[in-house]
Each structure stands twice: as structure tokens, then as C-alpha cells.
Amino acid sequence: MTTKAKGYAAQTAETPLAPWEFERRDLKPHDVQFDILFCGVCHSDLHQARGEWGGEIFPMVPGHEIVGKVVAVGSEVTKFKVGDLAGTGCLVDSCRTCENCEKGLEQYCENVASQTYNGLEQDKKTPTYGGYSNTIVVHEDFTLRISEKLDLAATAPLLCAGITTYSPLRHWKIGKGDKVAIVGLGGLGHMGVKFAAAFGAEVTVLSTSADKEADAKKLGAHKFVVTKDAEQMKSVRGYFNFILDTVSAPHDLNAYLGLLKTDGVLCVVGVPPNAQPVHHFSVIGGRKSLAGSGIGGLPETQEMLDFCAEHNIVSEIEMIDIKDIENAYERMTKADVRYRFVIDMATL
């Protein structure tokens, strides 16, 4: 049995997103169904809908920053009831049994987690469809509790942009006394600034856009460096112990590695379309580490949402109608958004 759903889908990598009807599974005993009220627009939606990463499954309904209200629960669900606010991020399932899943690191499932869209359910044959749609059915273990304290639309991007920056900052135990740089002040970067500042670090934004300095300071940054200015970059050589690189456009990693102290870490979370070269001397000199991080697992994502509710942290958003999604994609490629588009799904 299935439930009828409607959304916006890309039929191929060359065609624009357009209305599409499809089916969700009916509730299994541990499933939660919630009607989607808002869905954030992630840069990875654009990459995948346009076939830039390879291995795409079409038709594709993007969207993995999903929040809404529970309308039905399976017979054995214990975590949610009808009327609760709920959310789903980048994952809707995993094997549950591998070493990483048992540690709450489902994002690194050794048997391949089920992505919320452009992925396969754990049967390895049923495609998943994301949040550019009116309703979704998700196992309760992969459904997240959303606080009523926070603006719901501005909470949606926390499900990807939020956890993608929260997780590495927590993993490397960033806090008081740390000198942290955030590379890029976009959808990910602005959340990195908010979290690093909330954790007590001294925060510097490294940006190509001088006109973002006022915003950076308002978001919690203490310093701002224009990366196109050689003198400004020289002034922070060897200054940071942790740099979070959120940029998804091609850029020179070696320049940022030069800004690290001895034993410093440059962690990448943005994904440019092509591989970025790194000279070995950039890491050998100063015993530096070039690292990466994905999203968080389910326990850490819930921890992040609870932290945000406690500290009143949400994304800076621009609300759009679903019919304007292609225009939003075009603006996103030009970094013309401050700082995350969110679709009002009532416009579907």
C-alpha cells in the first residue's frame, strides 16, 4: 500500500525541476508520517539535480532540510504523536548493525546509509525522494524532535547546514581559547560562525567578499579577513588552530593550510566540483592535518537541535515559493543569498 504525494522533481540532469506526483509507502509499525511545512535549499540539491556528482537517480525530488507536523504514526511508534513538530535531515535509514551505526555514526554507515533523496532504501532497490514535497514517511529513529521555541522555517536548514558545521566543531572540541577561522560566509559558513562563537572560540571569517564583514560581526565573528588581500592574509599566517572550510567552489587549500599553527587542523565540509591540489609541504611544515567531516549521526543531530533551542540559534533565511526554485539555484551559484533559501511548502 502507498500514499499519494506531490512534489517538484528533476526528470533528468538537463531539465528544470517541475511538478511531479509519486508515492510514499504506507506506515509500517515504526514509521512517522509528517506533512512538510518548510524545506531548506542546500547547495548539494543543485549539484545532484544537475548531475554534477555522478550516480544520480532520476526522477529526483531533492531536499534534506525538512520540517513539518506529524499527521500519522505507526502502531509501535513511541517517540512521536500526531501534532508534534518533526524533522528529517540527510538520512532516512542505515544498516543499524555495523560498527559506525552502533556508535551513532549512521552518516558513515559501512553498508551505505539511505540518503533522504537520490538514494536507495535499505532494500537497495527502492529510490528515496526528498523534501521538495508535501509529505514524507520516515522511521521514527530517523525522525528528529523539533522545538516549538524556534522559528520553524529558520530551523529547517539546521538539518544539514547546521549539523554539517556543528559536528566537526564538536569533534575537535572547539571552545574557549581556540582561534577558529570559517572559510566562506554562505549557507554553511554562517552557521559555523554562530556555533563556534556559541562554543566560546575567537572566530574569524575568511571571505572573498569584503561587503560581508558587517554581517560576519553581527553573526558573532570577532575578526574578518578578505582573502583577496595579500596583506590581510599575511597578518594571520600561523594564527589559527582550527579552520572550517565551507566553500563549494574551487579554491586554493594550500593558502589556508599556511594560516594554521603547528598541529592545526583544516577541516573541509564544502565539496567543489573538482579535486583541489594540496602540496605535501603545506602539511609537512607544522605537522598540520587536512581533514574532512560529513553530517552528524542521529544522536548528534538531535543534540544540535536541542542546543539550538537552548541558545536560540537558527539560520538566516530567505523564504521562496516552490515555483521559484530554479531561480534560487541560479542565485545560489552566484552566492546571492543571505544565507539560506527555504521553500514554503504551502506554495506547492
Coordinates of C-alpha atoms in Angstrom, one line a residue:
M1 CA 0.0 0.0 0.0
T2 CA 1.2 3.5 -0.7
T3 CA 0.3 7.2 0.0
K4 CA 0.0 9.6 -2.9
A5 CA 2.4 12.5 -2.7
K6 CA 3.3 15.5 -4.9
G7 CA 6.5 17.5 -5.2
Y8 CA 8.9 19.1 -7.6
A9 CA 11.3 16.8 -9.4
A10 CA 14.1 16.8 -11.9
Q11 CA 13.4 14.2 -14.6
T12 CA 17.0 14.5 -16.0
A13 CA 20.1 16.5 -15.2
E14 CA 19.2 18.8 -18.1
T15 CA 15.6 19.5 -17.3
P16 CA 14.4 22.1 -14.7
L17 CA 12.5 21.0 -11.6
A18 CA 8.8 20.7 -12.2
P19 CA 5.6 19.4 -10.5
W20 CA 5.6 15.6 -10.2
E21 CA 3.3 13.1 -8.5
F22 CA 4.7 10.0 -6.8
E23 CA 4.0 7.6 -4.0
R24 CA 5.2 7.3 -0.4
R25 CA 5.0 4.0 1.5
D26 CA 2.1 3.5 3.9
L27 CA 3.1 3.4 7.5
K28 CA 5.0 0.5 8.9
P29 CA 4.8 -0.1 12.7
H30 CA 7.7 2.2 13.5
D31 CA 7.1 4.9 10.8
V32 CA 6.2 8.5 11.3
Q33 CA 4.4 10.5 8.6
F34 CA 4.6 14.3 8.7
D35 CA 3.4 16.9 6.3
I36 CA 6.2 19.1 5.2
L37 CA 5.8 22.8 6.0
F38 CA 9.3 24.0 5.1
C39 CA 12.3 22.6 3.3
G40 CA 15.7 24.3 3.1
V41 CA 17.6 24.5 -0.2
C42 CA 21.1 23.1 0.1
H43 CA 23.9 23.6 -2.5
S44 CA 24.1 19.8 -2.8
D45 CA 20.5 19.8 -4.1
L46 CA 21.8 21.8 -7.0
H47 CA 24.9 19.6 -7.6
Q48 CA 22.8 16.4 -7.6
A49 CA 19.8 17.7 -9.6
R50 CA 22.2 18.9 -12.3
G51 CA 24.2 15.6 -12.3
E52 CA 27.4 17.1 -11.1
W53 CA 28.5 14.4 -8.7
G54 CA 27.7 11.3 -10.7
G55 CA 25.5 8.3 -9.9
E56 CA 22.3 10.3 -9.8
I57 CA 18.9 8.5 -9.7
F58 CA 16.1 10.2 -11.8
P59 CA 13.4 11.3 -11.4
M60 CA 14.9 13.2 -8.4
V61 CA 12.9 15.0 -5.7
P62 CA 15.7 17.0 -3.8
G63 CA 15.6 18.3 -0.3
H64 CA 17.0 17.1 3.0
E65 CA 16.4 20.0 5.4
I66 CA 12.8 19.1 6.2
V67 CA 10.5 20.2 9.0
G68 CA 6.8 19.8 9.5
K69 CA 4.0 18.4 11.6
V70 CA 3.2 14.7 12.4
V71 CA -0.1 13.6 10.8
A72 CA 0.1 9.8 11.5
V73 CA 2.3 7.3 13.4
G74 CA 2.7 3.6 13.1
S75 CA 1.3 1.2 15.7
E76 CA 4.6 0.8 17.6
V77 CA 5.9 4.4 17.5
T78 CA 6.9 5.7 20.9
K79 CA 8.8 8.9 20.2
F80 CA 6.1 10.9 18.4
K81 CA 2.4 11.6 18.4
V82 CA 0.1 13.3 15.9
G83 CA 0.5 17.1 16.1
D84 CA 4.2 17.0 17.1
L85 CA 6.8 19.0 15.2
A86 CA 9.3 16.8 13.4
G87 CA 12.2 16.9 11.0
T88 CA 14.4 14.8 8.8
G89 CA 17.9 15.6 7.6
C90 CA 20.2 13.9 5.1
L91 CA 19.5 10.3 6.1
V92 CA 16.3 8.2 6.3
D93 CA 17.9 4.8 7.3
S94 CA 21.1 2.9 7.7
C95 CA 22.0 -0.8 8.3
R96 CA 21.9 -0.2 12.1
T97 CA 24.3 -3.1 12.7
C98 CA 27.8 -2.0 11.5
E99 CA 30.4 -0.6 13.9
N100 CA 29.7 3.0 13.0
C101 CA 25.9 2.7 13.2
E102 CA 26.2 1.1 16.6
K103 CA 28.2 4.2 17.7
G104 CA 25.5 6.6 16.5
L105 CA 27.6 7.5 13.4
E106 CA 25.0 6.5 10.9
Q107 CA 26.4 9.0 8.4
Y108 CA 29.4 6.7 8.0
C109 CA 27.4 3.5 7.7
E110 CA 29.7 0.8 6.4
N111 CA 26.9 -0.7 4.4
V112 CA 25.8 2.7 2.9
A113 CA 23.1 4.7 4.6
S114 CA 19.9 5.6 2.8
Q115 CA 20.1 9.2 1.7
T116 CA 16.9 11.2 2.1
Y117 CA 16.8 11.7 -1.7
N118 CA 18.8 10.4 -4.7
G119 CA 19.5 7.3 -2.7
L120 CA 18.0 3.8 -2.1
E121 CA 16.1 2.4 0.9
Q122 CA 17.9 -0.4 2.7
D123 CA 16.4 -2.9 0.3
K124 CA 18.9 -1.4 -2.1
K125 CA 16.3 -1.0 -4.8
T126 CA 13.6 1.5 -3.8
P127 CA 14.5 5.1 -4.6
T128 CA 14.2 7.8 -1.9
Y129 CA 12.5 11.1 -2.6
G130 CA 13.2 14.2 -0.6
G131 CA 11.6 17.3 0.9
Y132 CA 10.5 19.3 -2.1
S133 CA 7.2 17.6 -1.5
N134 CA 4.0 17.8 0.6
T135 CA 4.5 14.8 2.9
I136 CA 7.1 12.2 3.9
V137 CA 7.2 8.8 5.7
V138 CA 10.3 8.1 7.9
H139 CA 11.2 5.5 10.5
E140 CA 10.9 7.1 13.9
D141 CA 14.7 6.5 14.6
F142 CA 15.5 8.8 11.7
T143 CA 12.9 11.4 12.6
L144 CA 14.1 14.3 14.8
R145 CA 12.3 16.3 17.5
I146 CA 11.9 20.0 16.7
S147 CA 11.4 22.6 19.5
E148 CA 8.4 24.8 19.4
K149 CA 10.6 27.6 20.8
L150 CA 12.3 28.3 17.5
D151 CA 11.0 29.7 14.2
L152 CA 10.2 26.6 12.2
A153 CA 11.2 27.9 8.8
A154 CA 14.6 29.1 10.0
T155 CA 15.1 25.8 11.8
A156 CA 14.9 23.7 8.6
P157 CA 18.5 24.4 7.4
L158 CA 19.8 23.2 10.8
L159 CA 19.1 19.7 9.5
C160 CA 22.0 19.9 7.0
A161 CA 23.9 23.3 7.2
G162 CA 23.6 23.2 11.0
I163 CA 24.8 19.7 11.7
T164 CA 27.5 19.8 9.0
T165 CA 29.2 22.6 10.9
Y166 CA 28.3 21.6 14.4
S167 CA 29.7 18.1 14.1
P168 CA 33.3 18.9 13.2
L169 CA 33.4 21.8 15.8
R170 CA 32.3 19.3 18.4
H171 CA 34.6 16.5 17.2
W172 CA 37.6 18.7 17.5
K173 CA 36.4 20.0 20.9
I174 CA 36.3 23.7 19.8
G175 CA 35.8 26.0 22.8
K176 CA 37.2 28.8 24.8
G177 CA 40.8 29.7 24.0
D178 CA 40.6 28.3 20.4
K179 CA 41.3 30.6 17.4
V180 CA 38.9 29.4 14.7
A181 CA 38.5 30.6 11.1
I182 CA 35.5 29.9 9.0
V183 CA 36.2 30.0 5.2
G184 CA 33.2 31.3 3.4
L185 CA 30.1 33.1 4.7
G186 CA 27.3 31.2 2.9
G187 CA 24.7 28.7 4.0
L188 CA 27.2 26.5 5.8
G189 CA 29.6 29.3 6.9
H190 CA 27.2 31.5 8.6
M191 CA 26.1 28.5 10.8
G192 CA 29.8 27.7 11.5
V193 CA 30.2 31.3 12.8
K194 CA 27.2 31.0 15.1
F195 CA 28.3 27.7 16.6
A196 CA 32.0 28.5 17.0
A197 CA 31.1 31.7 18.7
A198 CA 28.5 30.0 20.9
F199 CA 31.2 27.5 22.0
G200 CA 33.4 30.3 23.2
A201 CA 36.1 30.4 20.4
E202 CA 37.6 33.5 18.9
V203 CA 36.1 33.5 15.4
T204 CA 37.5 34.9 12.2
V205 CA 35.7 34.8 8.9
L206 CA 37.8 34.4 5.8
S207 CA 35.9 35.6 2.7
T208 CA 36.4 36.9 -0.8
S209 CA 33.6 39.4 -0.2
A210 CA 34.6 42.5 1.7
D211 CA 30.9 43.5 1.9
K212 CA 30.1 40.6 4.2
E213 CA 32.2 42.0 7.1
A214 CA 29.2 43.7 8.9
D215 CA 27.1 40.5 8.6
A216 CA 30.0 38.4 9.9
K217 CA 30.4 40.5 13.0
K218 CA 26.6 40.5 13.5
L219 CA 26.6 36.7 13.4
G220 CA 29.2 36.5 16.1
A221 CA 32.6 36.8 14.3
H222 CA 35.3 38.7 16.1
K223 CA 37.6 39.3 13.1
F224 CA 37.2 39.4 9.3
V225 CA 39.9 38.8 6.6
V226 CA 39.4 39.5 2.9
T227 CA 41.2 36.6 1.3
K228 CA 41.9 38.5 -1.9
D229 CA 44.0 41.0 0.1
A230 CA 47.6 39.6 0.4
E231 CA 48.5 41.8 3.4
Q232 CA 45.4 40.7 5.3
M233 CA 46.2 37.1 4.6
K234 CA 49.8 37.6 5.7
S235 CA 48.6 39.1 9.0
V236 CA 47.0 35.7 10.0
R237 CA 49.7 33.3 8.9
G238 CA 50.2 30.7 11.6
Y239 CA 47.4 32.1 13.6
F240 CA 44.6 29.5 13.8
N241 CA 44.4 26.2 15.4
F242 CA 41.3 25.2 13.5
I243 CA 39.9 26.2 10.2
L244 CA 36.5 25.1 8.9
D245 CA 36.4 25.3 5.1
T246 CA 32.7 25.5 3.9
V247 CA 33.4 26.6 0.3
S248 CA 32.0 24.6 -2.5
A249 CA 33.7 26.5 -5.3
P250 CA 37.3 25.8 -6.5
H251 CA 39.9 27.4 -4.2
D252 CA 43.5 27.1 -3.0
L253 CA 43.7 24.8 0.1
N254 CA 47.4 25.5 0.4
A255 CA 46.8 29.1 1.2
Y256 CA 44.6 28.2 4.1
L257 CA 46.9 25.5 5.4
G258 CA 49.5 28.3 5.7
L259 CA 47.3 30.1 8.2
L260 CA 47.4 27.2 10.7
K261 CA 49.6 27.0 13.8
T262 CA 51.7 23.9 14.4
D263 CA 49.4 20.8 14.8
G264 CA 46.5 22.9 13.4
V265 CA 43.6 21.3 11.5
L266 CA 41.9 22.4 8.3
C267 CA 38.6 20.6 8.0
V268 CA 36.7 20.7 4.7
V269 CA 32.9 20.4 4.6
G270 CA 32.2 22.1 1.3
V271 CA 32.6 20.0 -1.9
P272 CA 33.9 21.7 -5.0
P273 CA 33.1 20.0 -8.3
N274 CA 36.7 19.1 -9.0
A275 CA 39.6 17.8 -6.8
Q276 CA 41.7 20.6 -5.2
P277 CA 45.5 20.0 -5.3
V278 CA 47.4 20.1 -2.0
H279 CA 51.2 20.4 -1.9
H280 CA 52.7 18.0 0.7
F281 CA 54.9 20.7 2.1
S282 CA 51.7 22.5 3.1
V283 CA 51.0 19.9 5.7
I284 CA 54.6 18.7 6.5
G285 CA 55.6 22.1 7.6
G286 CA 54.0 22.4 11.0
R287 CA 52.6 18.9 11.3
K288 CA 49.3 20.1 10.0
S289 CA 46.2 18.0 9.3
L290 CA 43.9 18.2 6.4
A291 CA 40.6 16.6 7.4
G292 CA 37.0 16.3 6.3
S293 CA 33.7 15.8 8.0
G294 CA 30.2 14.8 6.9
I295 CA 27.0 15.5 8.7
G296 CA 26.4 14.1 12.2
G297 CA 24.7 10.9 13.2
L298 CA 21.2 10.9 14.6
P299 CA 22.2 11.3 18.3
E300 CA 24.4 14.3 17.5
T301 CA 21.9 15.9 15.2
Q302 CA 19.3 15.8 18.0
E303 CA 21.9 17.2 20.4
M304 CA 22.5 20.0 17.9
L305 CA 18.8 20.8 17.6
D306 CA 18.4 20.8 21.4
F307 CA 21.5 23.1 21.7
C308 CA 19.9 25.5 19.2
A309 CA 16.7 25.5 21.1
E310 CA 18.5 26.3 24.4
H311 CA 20.7 29.1 22.8
N312 CA 18.1 30.5 20.3
I313 CA 20.2 29.6 17.2
V314 CA 18.6 29.3 13.8
S315 CA 19.6 30.0 10.2
E316 CA 19.4 33.3 8.4
I317 CA 16.9 32.6 5.7
E318 CA 15.1 34.0 2.6
M319 CA 11.7 32.3 2.0
I320 CA 10.8 31.4 -1.5
D321 CA 7.9 29.8 -3.4
I322 CA 8.5 26.4 -4.9
K323 CA 7.9 27.7 -8.4
D324 CA 11.0 29.9 -7.9
I325 CA 13.4 27.0 -7.2
E326 CA 15.3 27.3 -10.5
N327 CA 15.8 31.0 -9.9
A328 CA 17.0 30.2 -6.4
Y329 CA 19.5 27.7 -7.8
E330 CA 20.8 30.4 -10.2
R331 CA 21.2 32.9 -7.4
M332 CA 22.9 30.3 -5.2
T333 CA 25.6 29.7 -7.9
K334 CA 26.3 33.5 -7.6
A335 CA 26.3 33.4 -3.8
D336 CA 23.3 35.7 -4.0
V337 CA 21.5 34.6 -0.8
R338 CA 21.9 35.6 2.8
Y339 CA 22.2 32.9 3.8
R340 CA 19.8 30.0 3.1
F341 CA 16.8 29.7 0.9
V342 CA 13.8 27.9 2.5
I343 CA 10.8 26.8 0.5
D344 CA 7.4 27.5 1.9
M345 CA 5.8 24.2 1.0
A346 CA 2.3 25.8 1.3
T347 CA 3.1 27.1 -2.2
L348 CA 3.4 23.6 -3.7

